[in-house]
mmCIF file of C-alpha atoms in Angstrom:
data_model
loop_
_atom_site.group_PDB
_atom_site.id
_atom_site.type_symbol
_atom_site.label_atom_id
_atom_site.label_comp_id
_atom_site.label_asym_id
_atom_site.label_seq_id
_atom_site.Cartn_x
_atom_site.Cartn_y
_atom_site.Cartn_z
ATOM 1 C CA MET X 37 31.919 -55.366 62.961
ATOM 2 C CA SER X 38 35.440 -54.498 61.816
ATOM 3 C CA THR X 39 38.616 -54.882 63.867
ATOM 4 C CA PRO X 40 38.675 -52.378 66.762
ATOM 5 C CA THR X 41 40.711 -49.215 66.281
ATOM 6 C CA HIS X 42 43.286 -48.572 68.995
ATOM 7 C CA SER X 43 43.883 -45.216 70.685
ATOM 8 C CA PRO X 44 46.291 -44.764 73.606
ATOM 9 C CA VAL X 45 43.718 -42.668 75.514
ATOM 10 C CA ILE X 46 39.951 -42.458 75.099
ATOM 11 C CA ILE X 47 38.095 -39.671 76.874
ATOM 12 C CA VAL X 48 34.321 -40.017 77.100
ATOM 13 C CA GLY X 49 32.818 -36.559 77.568
ATOM 14 C CA GLY X 50 33.572 -33.555 75.370
ATOM 15 C CA GLY X 51 32.717 -30.789 77.820
ATOM 16 C CA MET X 52 35.240 -28.403 79.319
ATOM 17 C CA ALA X 53 36.971 -31.102 81.396
ATOM 18 C CA GLY X 54 37.287 -33.592 78.549
ATOM 19 C CA LEU X 55 38.561 -31.036 76.042
ATOM 20 C CA ALA X 56 41.020 -29.520 78.511
ATOM 21 C CA LEU X 57 42.423 -32.941 79.383
ATOM 22 C CA ALA X 58 42.859 -33.878 75.719
ATOM 23 C CA LEU X 59 44.834 -30.680 75.105
ATOM 24 C CA LEU X 60 46.926 -31.122 78.261
ATOM 25 C CA LEU X 61 47.757 -34.724 77.362
ATOM 26 C CA ARG X 62 48.914 -33.660 73.931
ATOM 27 C CA HIS X 63 50.963 -30.849 75.503
ATOM 28 C CA HIS X 64 52.773 -33.456 77.610
ATOM 29 C CA GLY X 65 53.582 -35.677 74.635
ATOM 30 C CA GLN X 66 50.675 -38.121 74.460
ATOM 31 C CA PRO X 67 50.750 -39.316 70.818
ATOM 32 C CA GLY X 68 47.016 -39.832 70.376
ATOM 33 C CA VAL X 69 43.775 -39.007 72.147
ATOM 34 C CA THR X 70 40.229 -39.889 71.117
ATOM 35 C CA LEU X 71 37.416 -37.750 72.494
ATOM 36 C CA ILE X 72 33.831 -39.059 72.363
ATOM 37 C CA GLU X 73 30.887 -36.735 73.032
ATOM 38 C CA ALA X 74 27.198 -37.638 72.977
ATOM 39 C CA VAL X 75 26.019 -34.176 71.885
ATOM 40 C CA THR X 76 26.818 -32.308 68.670
ATOM 41 C CA LEU X 77 29.842 -30.031 68.847
ATOM 42 C CA ALA X 78 29.181 -27.277 66.318
ATOM 43 C CA ASP X 79 31.882 -26.282 63.832
ATOM 44 C CA SER X 80 30.804 -22.651 64.101
ATOM 45 C CA GLY X 81 28.807 -20.566 66.521
ATOM 46 C CA ASP X 82 28.101 -21.877 69.980
ATOM 47 C CA PRO X 83 28.920 -25.426 70.998
ATOM 48 C CA LEU X 84 25.770 -27.276 72.018
ATOM 49 C CA THR X 85 27.334 -29.348 74.764
ATOM 50 C CA PRO X 86 25.464 -28.899 78.069
ATOM 51 C CA SER X 87 28.617 -27.730 79.853
ATOM 52 C CA PHE X 88 28.811 -24.771 77.446
ATOM 53 C CA ASP X 89 25.532 -23.245 78.609
ATOM 54 C CA ALA X 90 24.675 -19.691 79.676
ATOM 55 C CA ARG X 91 26.798 -19.864 82.818
ATOM 56 C CA SER X 92 30.174 -18.207 83.291
ATOM 57 C CA THR X 93 33.377 -19.570 84.796
ATOM 58 C CA ALA X 94 35.674 -17.649 87.128
ATOM 59 C CA LEU X 95 39.175 -18.756 86.145
ATOM 60 C CA SER X 96 41.741 -18.324 88.905
ATOM 61 C CA ALA X 97 45.240 -16.979 88.294
ATOM 62 C CA GLY X 98 46.543 -20.544 88.603
ATOM 63 C CA SER X 99 44.073 -21.754 85.958
ATOM 64 C CA LEU X 100 45.131 -18.955 83.630
ATOM 65 C CA ASN X 101 48.742 -20.081 84.083
ATOM 66 C CA ILE X 102 47.765 -23.614 83.029
ATOM 67 C CA LEU X 103 45.865 -22.331 80.003
ATOM 68 C CA GLU X 104 48.775 -20.035 79.115
ATOM 69 C CA ARG X 105 50.995 -23.118 78.767
ATOM 70 C CA LEU X 106 48.524 -24.392 76.160
ATOM 71 C CA GLY X 107 48.593 -21.065 74.333
ATOM 72 C CA LEU X 108 44.932 -20.445 75.183
ATOM 73 C CA ALA X 109 45.088 -17.607 77.707
ATOM 74 C CA ALA X 110 45.263 -14.846 75.079
ATOM 75 C CA PRO X 111 42.193 -15.939 73.062
ATOM 76 C CA LEU X 112 40.253 -16.563 76.264
ATOM 77 C CA LEU X 113 41.120 -13.169 77.743
ATOM 78 C CA ALA X 114 40.071 -11.458 74.510
ATOM 79 C CA GLN X 115 36.469 -11.979 75.633
ATOM 80 C CA ALA X 116 36.872 -12.186 79.396
ATOM 81 C CA ALA X 117 36.694 -9.712 82.253
ATOM 82 C CA ALA X 118 39.646 -9.459 84.630
ATOM 83 C CA ILE X 119 39.160 -9.932 88.364
ATOM 84 C CA ASP X 120 41.329 -7.298 90.021
ATOM 85 C CA ILE X 121 39.672 -7.355 93.437
ATOM 86 C CA VAL X 122 37.694 -9.972 95.373
ATOM 87 C CA ASP X 123 35.448 -8.559 98.090
ATOM 88 C CA VAL X 124 33.871 -10.934 100.647
ATOM 89 C CA SER X 125 31.336 -9.704 103.201
ATOM 90 C CA ARG X 126 28.528 -10.824 105.488
ATOM 91 C CA ARG X 127 25.269 -8.898 105.463
ATOM 92 C CA GLY X 128 24.541 -7.107 108.733
ATOM 93 C CA ARG X 129 28.007 -7.660 110.216
ATOM 94 C CA LEU X 130 31.169 -5.582 110.587
ATOM 95 C CA GLY X 131 34.337 -6.373 108.700
ATOM 96 C CA HIS X 132 35.013 -7.856 105.335
ATOM 97 C CA ALA X 133 37.877 -9.412 103.415
ATOM 98 C CA ARG X 134 39.238 -7.738 100.308
ATOM 99 C CA MET X 135 41.944 -9.284 98.146
ATOM 100 C CA VAL X 136 43.648 -6.999 95.637
ATOM 101 C CA ALA X 137 45.746 -8.234 92.724
ATOM 102 C CA ALA X 138 48.352 -5.498 93.103
ATOM 103 C CA GLU X 139 48.870 -6.364 96.788
ATOM 104 C CA GLU X 140 49.418 -10.015 95.845
ATOM 105 C CA LYS X 141 51.869 -8.896 93.113
ATOM 106 C CA LEU X 142 49.704 -10.436 90.402
ATOM 107 C CA PRO X 143 48.520 -8.829 87.160
ATOM 108 C CA GLN X 144 45.028 -10.089 88.057
ATOM 109 C CA LEU X 145 43.462 -12.502 90.516
ATOM 110 C CA GLY X 146 41.660 -14.256 87.715
ATOM 111 C CA ALA X 147 39.150 -13.654 84.954
ATOM 112 C CA VAL X 148 35.510 -14.438 84.246
ATOM 113 C CA VAL X 149 34.645 -15.947 80.883
ATOM 114 C CA GLU X 150 31.275 -17.030 79.573
ATOM 115 C CA ASN X 151 31.152 -20.793 79.118
ATOM 116 C CA ARG X 152 30.167 -20.556 75.472
ATOM 117 C CA TRP X 153 33.386 -18.697 74.692
ATOM 118 C CA LEU X 154 35.501 -20.952 76.890
ATOM 119 C CA GLY X 155 34.047 -23.959 75.077
ATOM 120 C CA ARG X 156 34.650 -22.335 71.701
ATOM 121 C CA VAL X 157 38.346 -21.744 72.455
ATOM 122 C CA LEU X 158 38.892 -25.287 73.777
ATOM 123 C CA LEU X 159 37.036 -26.875 70.871
ATOM 124 C CA ASP X 160 38.888 -24.839 68.247
ATOM 125 C CA ALA X 161 42.227 -25.855 69.798
ATOM 126 C CA ALA X 162 41.244 -29.530 69.783
ATOM 127 C CA ALA X 163 40.011 -29.331 66.178
ATOM 128 C CA THR X 164 43.377 -28.039 64.977
ATOM 129 C CA ASP X 165 45.406 -30.725 66.799
ATOM 130 C CA GLN X 166 45.930 -33.687 64.480
ATOM 131 C CA GLY X 167 46.638 -35.918 67.471
ATOM 132 C CA ILE X 168 43.091 -35.471 68.820
ATOM 133 C CA GLU X 169 40.207 -37.328 67.176
ATOM 134 C CA VAL X 170 36.813 -35.915 68.126
ATOM 135 C CA ILE X 171 33.855 -38.254 67.619
ATOM 136 C CA ALA X 172 30.546 -36.427 68.054
ATOM 137 C CA PRO X 173 27.664 -36.821 68.333
ATOM 138 C CA MET X 174 28.184 -40.399 69.441
ATOM 139 C CA GLN X 175 26.706 -42.463 72.266
ATOM 140 C CA VAL X 176 28.978 -44.991 73.952
ATOM 141 C CA GLN X 177 27.021 -48.227 74.274
ATOM 142 C CA GLY X 178 29.290 -49.930 76.781
ATOM 143 C CA VAL X 179 32.841 -50.681 77.837
ATOM 144 C CA ARG X 180 34.598 -53.997 78.397
ATOM 145 C CA ARG X 181 37.727 -54.622 80.422
ATOM 146 C CA LEU X 182 40.679 -56.082 78.517
ATOM 147 C CA THR X 183 43.964 -57.413 79.876
ATOM 148 C CA SER X 184 45.751 -54.125 79.309
ATOM 149 C CA GLY X 185 43.019 -51.606 78.696
ATOM 150 C CA TYR X 186 39.392 -51.231 77.687
ATOM 151 C CA GLN X 187 37.206 -51.833 74.681
ATOM 152 C CA VAL X 188 34.661 -49.123 73.984
ATOM 153 C CA ALA X 189 31.556 -50.031 71.975
ATOM 154 C CA LEU X 190 30.026 -47.452 69.633
ATOM 155 C CA PRO X 191 26.983 -48.066 67.414
ATOM 156 C CA GLU X 192 28.977 -49.034 64.315
ATOM 157 C CA ARG X 193 32.546 -49.465 65.499
ATOM 158 C CA GLU X 194 34.680 -50.506 68.430
ATOM 159 C CA LEU X 195 37.736 -48.847 69.921
ATOM 160 C CA THR X 196 40.389 -50.060 72.333
ATOM 161 C CA CYS X 197 42.615 -48.009 74.590
ATOM 162 C CA ASP X 198 45.334 -48.219 77.211
ATOM 163 C CA LEU X 199 43.561 -45.619 79.364
ATOM 164 C CA LEU X 200 39.842 -44.853 79.529
ATOM 165 C CA VAL X 201 38.788 -41.515 81.043
ATOM 166 C CA ALA X 202 35.293 -40.893 82.387
ATOM 167 C CA ALA X 203 34.622 -37.175 81.898
ATOM 168 C CA ASP X 204 30.902 -37.489 81.207
ATOM 169 C CA GLY X 205 29.510 -35.549 84.155
ATOM 170 C CA ALA X 206 28.033 -36.163 87.568
ATOM 171 C CA GLN X 207 25.673 -38.854 86.277
ATOM 172 C CA SER X 208 28.521 -40.608 84.459
ATOM 173 C CA ARG X 209 27.559 -43.861 82.745
ATOM 174 C CA VAL X 210 31.224 -44.703 82.159
ATOM 175 C CA ARG X 211 31.898 -44.434 85.895
ATOM 176 C CA GLU X 212 29.094 -46.921 86.512
ATOM 177 C CA TRP X 213 30.424 -49.305 83.839
ATOM 178 C CA LEU X 214 33.813 -49.136 85.560
ATOM 179 C CA GLY X 215 32.153 -50.359 88.761
ATOM 180 C CA ILE X 216 32.857 -47.101 90.636
ATOM 181 C CA SER X 217 30.006 -45.953 92.838
ATOM 182 C CA ALA X 218 29.292 -42.310 93.650
ATOM 183 C CA HIS X 219 27.573 -40.516 96.497
ATOM 184 C CA HIS X 220 25.143 -37.791 95.433
ATOM 185 C CA ASP X 221 24.291 -35.336 98.192
ATOM 186 C CA ASP X 222 21.238 -33.245 97.380
ATOM 187 C CA THR X 223 21.735 -30.106 99.461
ATOM 188 C CA GLY X 224 18.129 -28.989 99.038
ATOM 189 C CA HIS X 225 19.464 -25.750 97.589
ATOM 190 C CA ASP X 226 19.511 -24.397 94.045
ATOM 191 C CA ALA X 227 21.634 -21.808 92.283
ATOM 192 C CA LEU X 228 19.920 -19.090 90.269
ATOM 193 C CA ILE X 229 22.033 -17.729 87.411
ATOM 194 C CA ALA X 230 21.514 -14.529 85.416
ATOM 195 C CA ASN X 231 23.506 -11.768 83.749
ATOM 196 C CA ILE X 232 22.891 -8.319 85.243
ATOM 197 C CA GLY X 233 23.293 -4.947 83.508
ATOM 198 C CA LEU X 234 24.892 -2.068 85.438
ATOM 199 C CA SER X 235 24.590 1.683 85.252
ATOM 200 C CA ARG X 236 28.371 2.118 85.640
ATOM 201 C CA PRO X 237 31.594 0.077 85.202
ATOM 202 C CA HIS X 238 32.208 -2.761 87.674
ATOM 203 C CA GLN X 239 35.948 -1.920 87.977
ATOM 204 C CA GLY X 240 36.974 -5.587 87.924
ATOM 205 C CA ILE X 241 35.587 -6.351 91.390
ATOM 206 C CA ALA X 242 34.143 -9.802 92.152
ATOM 207 C CA TRP X 243 31.705 -9.674 95.061
ATOM 208 C CA GLU X 244 30.822 -12.545 97.410
ATOM 209 C CA ARG X 245 28.030 -11.626 99.812
ATOM 210 C CA PHE X 246 26.895 -14.063 102.517
ATOM 211 C CA LEU X 247 23.228 -13.790 103.461
ATOM 212 C CA ASP X 248 21.129 -15.705 105.977
ATOM 213 C CA THR X 249 19.546 -17.505 103.024
ATOM 214 C CA GLY X 250 22.826 -18.396 101.292
ATOM 215 C CA PRO X 251 25.697 -16.853 99.299
ATOM 216 C CA LEU X 252 25.218 -14.291 96.546
ATOM 217 C CA ALA X 253 28.027 -13.666 94.065
ATOM 218 C CA LEU X 254 28.368 -11.015 91.383
ATOM 219 C CA LEU X 255 31.247 -11.617 88.967
ATOM 220 C CA PRO X 256 32.531 -9.107 86.379
ATOM 221 C CA LEU X 257 31.743 -9.749 82.725
ATOM 222 C CA THR X 258 32.748 -7.830 79.605
ATOM 223 C CA GLY X 259 31.015 -4.486 79.273
ATOM 224 C CA GLU X 260 28.913 -3.087 82.072
ATOM 225 C CA ARG X 261 27.571 -6.499 83.074
ATOM 226 C CA MET X 262 27.978 -8.959 85.926
ATOM 227 C CA ALA X 263 27.205 -12.645 86.289
ATOM 228 C CA LEU X 264 24.894 -13.320 89.223
ATOM 229 C CA VAL X 265 25.020 -16.593 91.161
ATOM 230 C CA TRP X 266 22.409 -16.553 93.942
ATOM 231 C CA THR X 267 22.025 -19.720 95.993
ATOM 232 C CA GLY X 268 19.403 -20.653 98.537
ATOM 233 C CA THR X 269 16.752 -23.172 99.463
ATOM 234 C CA ARG X 270 14.549 -24.431 96.623
ATOM 235 C CA ALA X 271 11.587 -22.536 98.081
ATOM 236 C CA HIS X 272 13.630 -19.313 98.176
ATOM 237 C CA ILE X 273 14.851 -19.756 94.603
ATOM 238 C CA ASP X 274 11.308 -20.684 93.497
ATOM 239 C CA ARG X 275 10.144 -17.286 94.709
ATOM 240 C CA LEU X 276 13.064 -15.388 93.145
ATOM 241 C CA ALA X 277 12.606 -17.148 89.815
ATOM 242 C CA LEU X 278 8.969 -16.025 89.547
ATOM 243 C CA LEU X 279 9.438 -12.361 90.492
ATOM 244 C CA PRO X 280 8.924 -9.763 87.749
ATOM 245 C CA GLN X 281 12.233 -8.251 86.628
ATOM 246 C CA ASP X 282 11.823 -4.929 88.449
ATOM 247 C CA MET X 283 10.894 -6.650 91.728
ATOM 248 C CA PHE X 284 13.774 -9.097 91.349
ATOM 249 C CA LEU X 285 16.281 -6.285 90.803
ATOM 250 C CA ASP X 286 14.886 -4.420 93.812
ATOM 251 C CA GLU X 287 15.361 -7.513 95.972
ATOM 252 C CA LEU X 288 18.860 -8.032 94.602
ATOM 253 C CA ARG X 289 19.707 -4.419 95.416
ATOM 254 C CA ASP X 290 18.406 -4.861 98.953
ATOM 255 C CA ALA X 291 20.358 -8.098 99.479
ATOM 256 C CA PHE X 292 23.572 -6.814 97.935
ATOM 257 C CA GLY X 293 23.556 -3.322 99.425
ATOM 258 C CA GLU X 294 23.179 0.136 97.978
ATOM 259 C CA ASP X 295 25.839 2.130 96.122
ATOM 260 C CA ARG X 296 28.372 -0.671 95.594
ATOM 261 C CA LEU X 297 27.713 -1.027 91.882
ATOM 262 C CA GLY X 298 25.245 1.725 91.103
ATOM 263 C CA ALA X 299 21.873 0.766 89.690
ATOM 264 C CA PHE X 300 21.018 -2.678 88.350
ATOM 265 C CA THR X 301 19.452 -1.705 85.022
ATOM 266 C CA HIS X 302 18.289 -4.978 83.467
ATOM 267 C CA MET X 303 18.836 -8.724 83.533
ATOM 268 C CA GLY X 304 19.067 -11.628 81.142
ATOM 269 C CA GLU X 305 17.247 -14.931 81.317
ATOM 270 C CA ARG X 306 17.159 -16.530 84.751
ATOM 271 C CA GLN X 307 18.276 -20.152 84.925
ATOM 272 C CA ARG X 308 18.519 -22.446 87.922
ATOM 273 C CA TYR X 309 20.547 -25.511 88.777
ATOM 274 C CA PRO X 310 20.067 -27.942 91.672
ATOM 275 C CA LEU X 311 23.038 -28.136 94.035
ATOM 276 C CA VAL X 312 23.682 -31.856 94.140
ATOM 277 C CA LEU X 313 27.241 -32.588 95.274
ATOM 278 C CA THR X 314 28.886 -35.671 93.783
ATOM 279 C CA HIS X 315 31.784 -37.652 95.178
ATOM 280 C CA ALA X 316 33.083 -40.785 93.436
ATOM 281 C CA SER X 317 34.175 -43.638 95.705
ATOM 282 C CA ALA X 318 37.380 -43.974 93.645
ATOM 283 C CA GLN X 319 39.064 -41.878 90.999
ATOM 284 C CA ALA X 320 41.211 -44.603 89.470
ATOM 285 C CA VAL X 321 41.041 -48.307 88.689
ATOM 286 C CA PRO X 322 43.417 -50.236 86.427
ATOM 287 C CA HIS X 323 43.500 -48.532 83.017
ATOM 288 C CA ALA X 324 40.770 -46.017 83.861
ATOM 289 C CA VAL X 325 40.408 -42.693 85.657
ATOM 290 C CA VAL X 326 37.432 -40.511 86.600
ATOM 291 C CA VAL X 327 37.726 -36.704 86.282
ATOM 292 C CA GLY X 328 35.682 -33.515 86.455
ATOM 293 C CA ASN X 329 32.131 -33.653 87.770
ATOM 294 C CA ALA X 330 32.204 -37.429 87.413
ATOM 295 C CA ALA X 331 34.799 -37.415 90.218
ATOM 296 C CA HIS X 332 33.631 -34.481 92.333
ATOM 297 C CA SER X 333 31.237 -31.559 92.041
ATOM 298 C CA LEU X 334 31.232 -28.618 94.440
ATOM 299 C CA HIS X 335 29.014 -25.929 95.878
ATOM 300 C CA PRO X 336 29.478 -22.869 93.621
ATOM 301 C CA VAL X 337 30.716 -20.639 96.466
ATOM 302 C CA ALA X 338 33.973 -18.954 95.342
ATOM 303 C CA GLY X 339 33.656 -20.602 91.909
ATOM 304 C CA GLN X 340 36.248 -23.303 92.611
ATOM 305 C CA GLY X 341 34.768 -26.247 90.677
ATOM 306 C CA PHE X 342 36.453 -25.925 87.282
ATOM 307 C CA ASN X 343 39.633 -24.498 88.829
ATOM 308 C CA LEU X 344 39.972 -27.605 91.009
ATOM 309 C CA THR X 345 39.290 -29.823 88.003
ATOM 310 C CA LEU X 346 41.868 -27.998 85.895
ATOM 311 C CA ARG X 347 44.524 -28.534 88.576
ATOM 312 C CA ASP X 348 43.569 -32.225 88.605
ATOM 313 C CA LEU X 349 43.852 -32.482 84.835
ATOM 314 C CA ALA X 350 47.169 -30.634 84.668
ATOM 315 C CA LEU X 351 48.773 -33.022 87.143
ATOM 316 C CA LEU X 352 47.204 -36.089 85.502
ATOM 317 C CA ALA X 353 48.594 -35.085 82.115
ATOM 318 C CA GLN X 354 51.983 -34.321 83.634
ATOM 319 C CA THR X 355 52.034 -37.659 85.479
ATOM 320 C CA LEU X 356 51.232 -39.564 82.281
ATOM 321 C CA GLY X 357 53.674 -37.590 80.128
ATOM 322 C CA GLY X 358 56.163 -39.857 78.376
ATOM 323 C CA ILE X 359 54.722 -43.068 79.859
ATOM 324 C CA LYS X 360 54.170 -45.787 77.263
ATOM 325 C CA ALA X 361 51.544 -47.594 79.354
ATOM 326 C CA PRO X 362 49.380 -44.754 80.727
ATOM 327 C CA GLY X 363 46.861 -47.089 82.379
ATOM 328 C CA GLU X 364 49.107 -48.651 85.012
ATOM 329 C CA LEU X 365 47.319 -48.470 88.365
ATOM 330 C CA ALA X 366 50.477 -47.525 90.280
ATOM 331 C CA VAL X 367 50.876 -44.463 88.044
ATOM 332 C CA LEU X 368 47.210 -43.470 88.359
ATOM 333 C CA ASN X 369 47.286 -43.933 92.136
ATOM 334 C CA ARG X 370 50.308 -41.652 92.331
ATOM 335 C CA TYR X 371 48.248 -38.945 90.634
ATOM 336 C CA VAL X 372 45.246 -39.523 92.924
ATOM 337 C CA ALA X 373 47.405 -39.408 96.067
ATOM 338 C CA ALA X 374 49.007 -36.138 94.977
ATOM 339 C CA ARG X 375 45.602 -34.484 94.476
ATOM 340 C CA THR X 376 43.839 -35.756 97.613
ATOM 341 C CA ALA X 377 44.720 -32.890 99.978
ATOM 342 C CA ASP X 378 43.732 -30.073 97.595
ATOM 343 C CA GLN X 379 40.489 -31.808 96.610
ATOM 344 C CA ALA X 380 39.513 -32.460 100.229
ATOM 345 C CA LEU X 381 40.282 -28.911 101.376
ATOM 346 C CA VAL X 382 38.385 -27.210 98.560
ATOM 347 C CA SER X 383 35.456 -29.617 98.805
ATOM 348 C CA GLN X 384 35.089 -29.139 102.548
ATOM 349 C CA ALA X 385 35.462 -25.375 102.356
ATOM 350 C CA SER X 386 32.940 -25.010 99.540
ATOM 351 C CA ARG X 387 30.419 -27.030 101.542
ATOM 352 C CA TRP X 388 30.910 -25.702 105.058
ATOM 353 C CA VAL X 389 31.662 -22.013 104.478
ATOM 354 C CA PRO X 390 28.087 -21.256 103.309
ATOM 355 C CA GLU X 391 26.705 -23.270 106.240
ATOM 356 C CA LEU X 392 28.894 -21.381 108.714
ATOM 357 C CA PHE X 393 27.719 -18.020 107.412
ATOM 358 C CA ARG X 394 24.080 -19.061 107.856
ATOM 359 C CA VAL X 395 24.574 -19.812 111.578
ATOM 360 C CA ARG X 396 23.025 -17.076 113.718
ATOM 361 C CA PHE X 397 24.061 -18.297 117.170
ATOM 362 C CA GLY X 398 26.121 -15.500 118.766
ATOM 363 C CA PRO X 399 29.525 -17.102 119.461
ATOM 364 C CA PHE X 400 29.701 -18.695 116.010
ATOM 365 C CA ALA X 401 28.586 -15.500 114.287
ATOM 366 C CA HIS X 402 31.258 -13.586 116.213
ATOM 367 C CA THR X 403 33.949 -16.137 115.337
ATOM 368 C CA ARG X 404 33.265 -16.055 111.638
ATOM 369 C CA GLN X 405 33.277 -12.266 111.728
ATOM 370 C CA LEU X 406 36.654 -12.264 113.455
ATOM 371 C CA GLY X 407 37.870 -14.361 110.541
ATOM 372 C CA LEU X 408 36.825 -11.702 108.045
ATOM 373 C CA VAL X 409 38.356 -8.945 110.161
ATOM 374 C CA ALA X 410 41.592 -10.942 110.511
ATOM 375 C CA LEU X 411 41.837 -11.360 106.750
ATOM 376 C CA ASP X 412 41.307 -7.639 106.349
ATOM 377 C CA LEU X 413 43.939 -6.637 108.934
ATOM 378 C CA TRP X 414 46.738 -9.146 108.388
ATOM 379 C CA PRO X 415 48.171 -9.091 104.856
ATOM 380 C CA GLY X 416 50.138 -12.335 105.375
ATOM 381 C CA LEU X 417 46.999 -14.269 106.262
ATOM 382 C CA ARG X 418 45.105 -12.666 103.407
ATOM 383 C CA SER X 419 47.896 -13.531 100.966
ATOM 384 C CA ALA X 420 47.911 -17.172 102.049
ATOM 385 C CA PHE X 421 44.145 -17.333 101.583
ATOM 386 C CA ALA X 422 44.406 -15.627 98.181
ATOM 387 C CA ALA X 423 47.148 -18.020 97.056
ATOM 388 C CA ARG X 424 44.965 -21.004 97.899
ATOM 389 C CA ALA X 425 41.855 -19.519 96.275
ATOM 390 C CA MET X 426 43.770 -18.497 93.152
ATOM 391 C CA GLY X 427 45.309 -21.958 92.733
ATOM 392 C CA LEU X 428 48.826 -20.632 93.353
ATOM 393 C CA ALA X 429 49.553 -22.323 96.702
ATOM 394 C CA HIS X 430 52.510 -24.688 96.906
ATOM 395 C CA GLY X 431 51.636 -28.201 95.836
ATOM 396 C CA GLN X 432 48.712 -27.224 93.643
#
């Protein structure tokens, strides 16, 4: 085998997290980044990477600001639906919370983009950056610790780097090779995903509806369509997945409520994903860092997963900007420490909010309802909540 090729940073995983980090690192002056992906990344049409599947991503206002700095907001928004209003309610209870972009003095609270288009935009940007080498499809065979970095073994070549990034998903092999364990918490719940056709425009409203069985979200898409994310126990999702389309839409209408969106006219293919929450025991070791779902994965309530990851990646790239030795543990630990509070808050909220809304015991049900009423009545409280949810709170 020939002499290893050196790259300052090697990212293993060419999904949304890996591509976004490569672009952010280049934006902050990193001279060279190598991106390795196991699955083919198509030059045209839809990327085939698993993270660019039929799902959609709700990008917060803060995430759009990050992508704007990369020059990607405009192409993304060309095929995205704006979120102008977020409406949160609990079935069978009084009160709800409604956040409105105009009241928060924002052009929009966020936008929903289909993952295939998000992946296309990120991949096209990486392909045109001469400082990013994309190697795909390519399986990493192993990694070996060096004095000041890592050696990465590929089938017919070897690479070395100052910083190795594990961005290869919740079941990350690179994380395991780094000796970092991870806790996988199977919630026993699944998420059912489908695109729903409407009889009238959605008016840019994102709906979050808490049911006894779990949260139901309808997010605006381009045209008269919405992205459905319906979570519940595996048995509940089993039943929903097997219903004929007309019966499914009737049940969705009953769960969501009449007259909010008009008639549900048709639906696309139903897909389901197990809700297994991942938490890595460490996010940094000397000359290596773990990001994205390899570091933490969240319950889909409020769609905070990729937004949290993007805030992580933006700070990591900023922290490493201009540093000649990007793998120094003191530098990586500074990044991890700065992200701990936001990660913990979002992770806990995404896990416990759905559980709280399933509790039927009177005092707890009353308390949670007071929370929704309070958000509706007190603009200052609602604005603080919106700032956190939109990724615009101080320190994020």
